[in-house]
Amino acid sequence: MVNVIQFEMVPPLRILIDGRDLREHVRIVELPFATAEGKPDLAGSYKGLSERDKVCWPSTHFLGRPLLQWLDDGDTVLLGCTCGEWECWPLTAQVQVGEETVTWSGFRNGHRASWDLGALGPFTFDREQYESALRRTARRGDI
């Protein structure tokens, strides 16, 4: 299955996959773990990135060369904390860029290694559609 991605500069950056906010996808998978800790409100409790100059087009952040990493193993920070500091509560994934597709897999929460997010994704996008969506995050006149 090929997924469809949208990047929207609200701000902060909003990511939609198949028409649904990435935070909602995450919330569904994280809810059992957060509930087991007695903190169900933690599930999906992220905010879009605000580092416009670092992650928006023409940045390579979402193209396999991340500028924001949590674990320094090639992970890409996709979402940050609701406080506005991405390092506080990051959601990361591995972003693999192929000739025809871009795949997000291996999702992790920066502070909850015990939360198994294996049911989240993988999401595979048509590279042309993905890059077109990413270009829409450019500042006016930067395209």
Short mmCIF file of C-alpha atoms in Angstrom, two decimals:
data_model
loop_
_atom_site.label_atom_id
_atom_site.label_comp_id
_atom_site.label_asym_id
_atom_site.label_seq_id
_atom_site.Cartn_x
_atom_site.Cartn_y
_atom_site.Cartn_z
CA MET A 1 0.00 0.00 0.00
CA VAL A 2 1.26 3.46 -0.86
CA ASN A 3 0.43 6.17 1.65
CA VAL A 4 -0.18 9.84 0.92
CA ILE A 5 1.60 12.53 2.95
CA GLN A 6 0.88 16.20 3.46
CA PHE A 7 3.13 18.72 5.19
CA GLU A 8 1.28 21.86 6.28
CA MET A 9 2.92 24.98 7.68
CA VAL A 10 0.28 25.98 10.19
CA PRO A 11 2.78 26.69 12.10
CA PRO A 12 4.03 24.51 13.64
CA LEU A 13 4.60 21.95 10.91
CA ARG A 14 1.65 19.57 10.67
CA ILE A 15 2.08 16.13 9.09
CA LEU A 16 -0.90 14.24 7.72
CA ILE A 17 -0.74 10.66 6.49
CA ASP A 18 -3.70 9.46 4.45
CA GLY A 19 -5.61 12.53 5.59
CA ARG A 20 -5.07 11.89 9.32
CA ASP A 21 -2.74 13.86 11.57
CA LEU A 22 0.38 11.83 12.40
CA ARG A 23 -0.31 12.49 16.10
CA GLU A 24 -3.60 10.59 15.80
CA HIS A 25 -1.86 7.60 14.20
CA VAL A 26 0.63 7.65 17.08
CA ARG A 27 -2.03 8.11 19.75
CA ILE A 28 -3.80 4.88 18.79
CA VAL A 29 -0.59 2.85 19.16
CA GLU A 30 0.68 4.59 22.30
CA LEU A 31 -2.61 4.56 24.23
CA PRO A 32 -2.27 1.08 25.79
CA PHE A 33 1.23 1.89 27.06
CA ALA A 34 0.31 5.32 28.39
CA THR A 35 -2.82 3.91 30.04
CA ALA A 36 -0.78 1.15 31.72
CA GLU A 37 1.35 3.92 33.26
CA GLY A 38 -1.80 5.67 34.48
CA LYS A 39 -1.16 8.57 32.08
CA PRO A 40 -3.44 8.08 29.05
CA ASP A 41 -3.09 11.77 28.11
CA LEU A 42 0.56 11.10 27.15
CA ALA A 43 -0.53 9.05 24.13
CA GLY A 44 0.01 11.07 20.98
CA SER A 45 0.97 14.09 23.06
CA TYR A 46 3.27 15.73 20.54
CA LYS A 47 3.53 19.00 18.67
CA GLY A 48 4.76 19.61 15.17
CA LEU A 49 8.30 20.86 14.71
CA SER A 50 8.85 24.60 14.70
CA GLU A 51 12.44 24.63 13.44
CA ARG A 52 11.33 26.06 10.10
CA ASP A 53 14.79 26.79 8.82
CA LYS A 54 16.02 23.31 9.68
CA VAL A 55 13.25 20.95 8.58
CA CYS A 56 11.31 22.69 5.82
CA TRP A 57 12.15 22.72 2.12
CA PRO A 58 14.89 22.79 0.86
CA SER A 59 16.14 21.00 3.98
CA THR A 60 17.08 17.32 3.67
CA HIS A 61 15.73 16.59 7.16
CA PHE A 62 12.82 14.48 5.86
CA LEU A 63 14.90 13.09 3.00
CA GLY A 64 17.18 10.71 4.88
CA ARG A 65 19.71 13.27 6.10
CA PRO A 66 18.17 14.41 9.39
CA LEU A 67 19.22 17.62 11.06
CA LEU A 68 17.36 16.79 14.29
CA GLN A 69 18.19 13.41 15.84
CA TRP A 70 17.54 11.96 19.26
CA LEU A 71 19.51 8.71 19.31
CA ASP A 72 22.20 9.61 16.75
CA ASP A 73 21.67 6.34 14.89
CA GLY A 74 20.19 7.91 11.78
CA ASP A 75 16.81 8.49 13.38
CA THR A 76 14.75 11.47 12.21
CA VAL A 77 12.76 13.55 14.69
CA LEU A 78 9.23 13.85 13.28
CA LEU A 79 7.39 15.44 16.20
CA GLY A 80 8.38 17.18 19.40
CA CYS A 81 6.94 18.07 22.77
CA THR A 82 3.81 20.14 23.27
CA CYS A 83 5.99 22.61 25.21
CA GLY A 84 7.64 23.59 21.92
CA GLU A 85 11.05 22.01 22.62
CA TRP A 86 11.46 18.97 20.39
CA GLU A 87 14.09 17.42 22.70
CA CYS A 88 11.64 17.26 25.59
CA TRP A 89 9.38 14.53 24.13
CA PRO A 90 10.47 13.48 20.61
CA LEU A 91 8.94 10.98 18.23
CA THR A 92 11.49 9.56 15.82
CA ALA A 93 11.55 7.15 12.88
CA GLN A 94 13.95 5.79 10.34
CA VAL A 95 13.46 7.56 7.00
CA GLN A 96 14.60 5.50 4.03
CA VAL A 97 14.72 7.23 0.67
CA GLY A 98 14.67 5.07 -2.46
CA GLU A 99 14.48 5.99 -6.11
CA GLU A 100 10.68 5.69 -6.20
CA THR A 101 9.57 5.61 -2.56
CA VAL A 102 10.21 7.09 0.88
CA THR A 103 9.49 4.85 3.87
CA TRP A 104 9.05 5.77 7.53
CA SER A 105 9.52 2.86 9.95
CA GLY A 106 11.03 2.00 13.34
CA PHE A 107 9.08 4.63 15.27
CA ARG A 108 10.30 5.40 18.79
CA ASN A 109 9.46 7.73 21.63
CA GLY A 110 12.56 9.44 22.99
CA HIS A 111 11.69 8.80 26.63
CA ARG A 112 9.73 5.57 26.58
CA ALA A 113 11.98 2.85 25.19
CA SER A 114 9.64 0.24 26.66
CA TRP A 115 6.75 1.42 24.48
CA ASP A 116 6.64 -0.89 21.47
CA LEU A 117 5.55 1.26 18.55
CA GLY A 118 5.95 -1.59 16.06
CA ALA A 119 2.27 -1.34 15.12
CA LEU A 120 2.85 2.20 13.84
CA GLY A 121 3.63 2.09 10.15
CA PRO A 122 5.61 1.44 8.21
CA PHE A 123 4.38 4.18 5.94
CA THR A 124 5.54 4.11 2.33
CA PHE A 125 5.11 7.15 0.13
CA ASP A 126 5.55 7.73 -3.59
CA ARG A 127 8.74 9.81 -3.70
CA GLU A 128 7.41 12.26 -6.27
CA GLN A 129 4.27 12.94 -4.22
CA TYR A 130 6.35 13.11 -1.01
CA GLU A 131 8.81 15.66 -2.38
CA SER A 132 5.99 17.70 -3.90
CA ALA A 133 4.30 17.86 -0.49
CA LEU A 134 7.58 18.78 1.20
CA ARG A 135 8.23 21.59 -1.30
CA ARG A 136 5.04 23.26 -0.09
CA THR A 137 6.80 24.02 3.22
CA ALA A 138 9.22 26.41 1.50
CA ARG A 139 9.04 30.07 2.34
CA ARG A 140 7.44 32.14 -0.41
CA GLY A 141 10.00 32.88 -3.07
CA ASP A 142 12.23 29.92 -2.00
CA ILE A 143 10.78 27.39 -4.44
#
